[in-house]
Amino acid sequence: MNDCIFCKIIKGEIPGHKIYEDDKTYAFLDISCDSYGHTLVVPKKHCTNILDCDEADFKAVMAAVQKISRHYVDDCGFDGVNIINASGQAAQQSVFHLHMHIIPRKNDDGLNTWGLNDKFDLNLAEICSKLKI
């Protein structure tokens, strides 16, 4: 895709801080600088999100996410990682090229990645019956 910022980073048309690359995936630091080591893992083949990504490319992205996450914990001194994805505008996706966020974490780092709403009064059995495959 010609106007996709992530495709341009993959092609080297605009600068990026590459962390990892293989034949199907590319990983680079997020320019938001909102946390140390915040990394994006993308397929090299353009797709919008997990809903239109083919299975082989999605599996490659997830394998790269796992490899990088293990490296961060085993070799870089982190205690864990958050893996985050937004697929679709309603989910607050801002760049429409599939990307998985890896947020490396240290114990007591002060980050709150679970800033979800207060609990709702939900009937889980009813919801399950509507959503079950």
Coordinates of C-alpha atoms in Angstrom, one line a residue:
M1 CA 0.0 0.0 0.0
N2 CA 1.5 3.3 -1.1
D3 CA 0.4 5.6 1.7
C4 CA 0.8 3.2 4.7
I5 CA 3.4 4.5 7.1
F6 CA 4.3 1.0 8.3
C7 CA 4.8 -0.2 4.7
K8 CA 7.1 2.8 4.2
I9 CA 9.1 1.8 7.3
I10 CA 9.4 -1.8 6.1
K11 CA 10.7 -0.6 2.7
G12 CA 13.2 1.8 4.3
E13 CA 11.5 4.8 2.8
I14 CA 11.2 6.5 6.2
P15 CA 13.4 5.8 9.2
G16 CA 12.5 3.3 11.9
H17 CA 14.4 1.6 14.7
K18 CA 14.3 -2.0 13.7
I19 CA 14.4 -4.6 16.5
Y20 CA 13.9 -7.8 14.4
E21 CA 13.2 -8.9 10.9
D22 CA 12.5 -12.2 9.1
D23 CA 11.0 -13.1 5.7
K24 CA 7.4 -12.4 6.8
T25 CA 7.6 -9.9 9.7
Y26 CA 9.3 -6.7 10.8
A27 CA 9.5 -5.3 14.3
F28 CA 10.4 -1.7 15.3
L29 CA 10.2 0.7 18.2
D30 CA 7.0 2.7 18.5
I31 CA 7.7 6.4 18.0
S32 CA 5.2 7.3 20.7
C33 CA 7.9 6.8 23.3
D34 CA 5.2 6.1 25.9
S35 CA 7.2 3.3 27.5
Y36 CA 10.7 1.9 27.3
G37 CA 11.0 -0.6 24.6
H38 CA 7.5 -0.3 23.2
T39 CA 7.7 -2.4 20.1
L40 CA 5.4 -3.0 17.1
V41 CA 5.4 -6.2 15.2
V42 CA 3.9 -6.2 11.7
P43 CA 3.5 -8.5 8.7
K44 CA 5.6 -7.3 5.7
K45 CA 2.6 -8.1 3.5
H46 CA 0.0 -5.3 4.0
C47 CA -3.2 -6.2 5.7
T48 CA -5.5 -4.0 7.7
N49 CA -5.8 -6.0 10.9
I50 CA -6.4 -9.5 12.3
L51 CA -9.7 -9.6 10.5
D52 CA -8.3 -9.6 7.0
C53 CA -4.8 -11.1 7.6
D54 CA -4.2 -14.5 6.1
E55 CA -3.5 -17.3 8.6
A56 CA 0.2 -17.9 7.6
D57 CA 1.1 -14.2 8.0
F58 CA -0.8 -13.9 11.3
K59 CA 1.0 -17.0 12.6
A60 CA 4.4 -15.5 11.6
V61 CA 3.5 -12.3 13.4
M62 CA 2.6 -14.2 16.6
A63 CA 5.8 -16.3 16.4
A64 CA 7.8 -13.1 16.1
V65 CA 5.9 -11.6 19.0
Q66 CA 6.8 -14.6 21.1
K67 CA 10.5 -14.6 20.0
I68 CA 10.9 -10.9 20.8
S69 CA 9.0 -11.2 24.1
R70 CA 11.2 -14.1 25.2
H71 CA 14.3 -12.1 24.2
Y72 CA 13.1 -9.1 26.3
V73 CA 12.5 -11.2 29.4
D74 CA 15.4 -13.7 29.0
D75 CA 18.1 -11.4 27.7
C76 CA 17.1 -7.7 28.4
G77 CA 16.1 -7.8 32.1
F78 CA 12.4 -7.3 31.8
D79 CA 10.0 -9.2 34.1
G80 CA 7.1 -9.6 31.6
V81 CA 5.3 -8.1 28.6
N82 CA 1.9 -6.9 27.6
I83 CA 0.8 -7.8 24.2
I84 CA -1.9 -5.5 22.8
N85 CA -3.8 -5.2 19.5
A86 CA -6.5 -3.0 18.2
S87 CA -8.4 -4.2 15.2
G88 CA -10.8 -1.7 13.6
Q89 CA -11.7 1.9 14.2
A90 CA -14.1 1.0 17.0
A91 CA -11.2 -0.7 18.9
Q92 CA -9.1 2.5 18.5
Q93 CA -6.9 1.2 15.8
S94 CA -5.0 4.3 14.6
V95 CA -2.7 2.9 11.8
F96 CA -4.5 0.5 9.5
H97 CA -1.7 -2.0 9.0
L98 CA -1.9 -5.0 11.3
H99 CA 0.4 -4.5 14.3
M100 CA 0.9 -6.1 17.6
H101 CA 2.3 -4.0 20.5
I102 CA 4.8 -5.5 22.8
I103 CA 5.2 -3.4 26.0
P104 CA 8.1 -4.8 28.0
R105 CA 7.4 -4.6 31.7
K106 CA 9.4 -4.4 34.9
N107 CA 7.9 -5.1 38.4
D108 CA 6.7 -1.9 39.9
D109 CA 7.3 0.2 36.7
G110 CA 4.1 2.2 37.3
L111 CA 2.5 1.6 34.0
N112 CA -1.2 0.8 33.9
T113 CA -2.2 -1.0 30.7
W114 CA -5.4 -2.2 32.2
G115 CA -7.3 1.1 32.5
L116 CA -10.6 -0.6 31.7
N117 CA -14.1 0.6 32.7
D118 CA -15.7 -0.2 36.0
K119 CA -17.5 -3.5 36.1
F120 CA -20.9 -3.7 34.5
D121 CA -23.9 -5.8 35.7
L122 CA -23.6 -8.4 32.9
N123 CA -25.3 -11.8 32.4
L124 CA -22.4 -13.9 31.3
A125 CA -24.5 -16.9 30.4
E126 CA -26.7 -14.8 28.1
I127 CA -23.6 -13.2 26.5
C128 CA -22.0 -16.6 26.0
S129 CA -25.1 -18.0 24.3
K130 CA -25.0 -15.0 21.8
L131 CA -21.3 -15.1 21.1
K132 CA -20.5 -18.8 21.2
I133 CA -19.2 -20.3 17.9

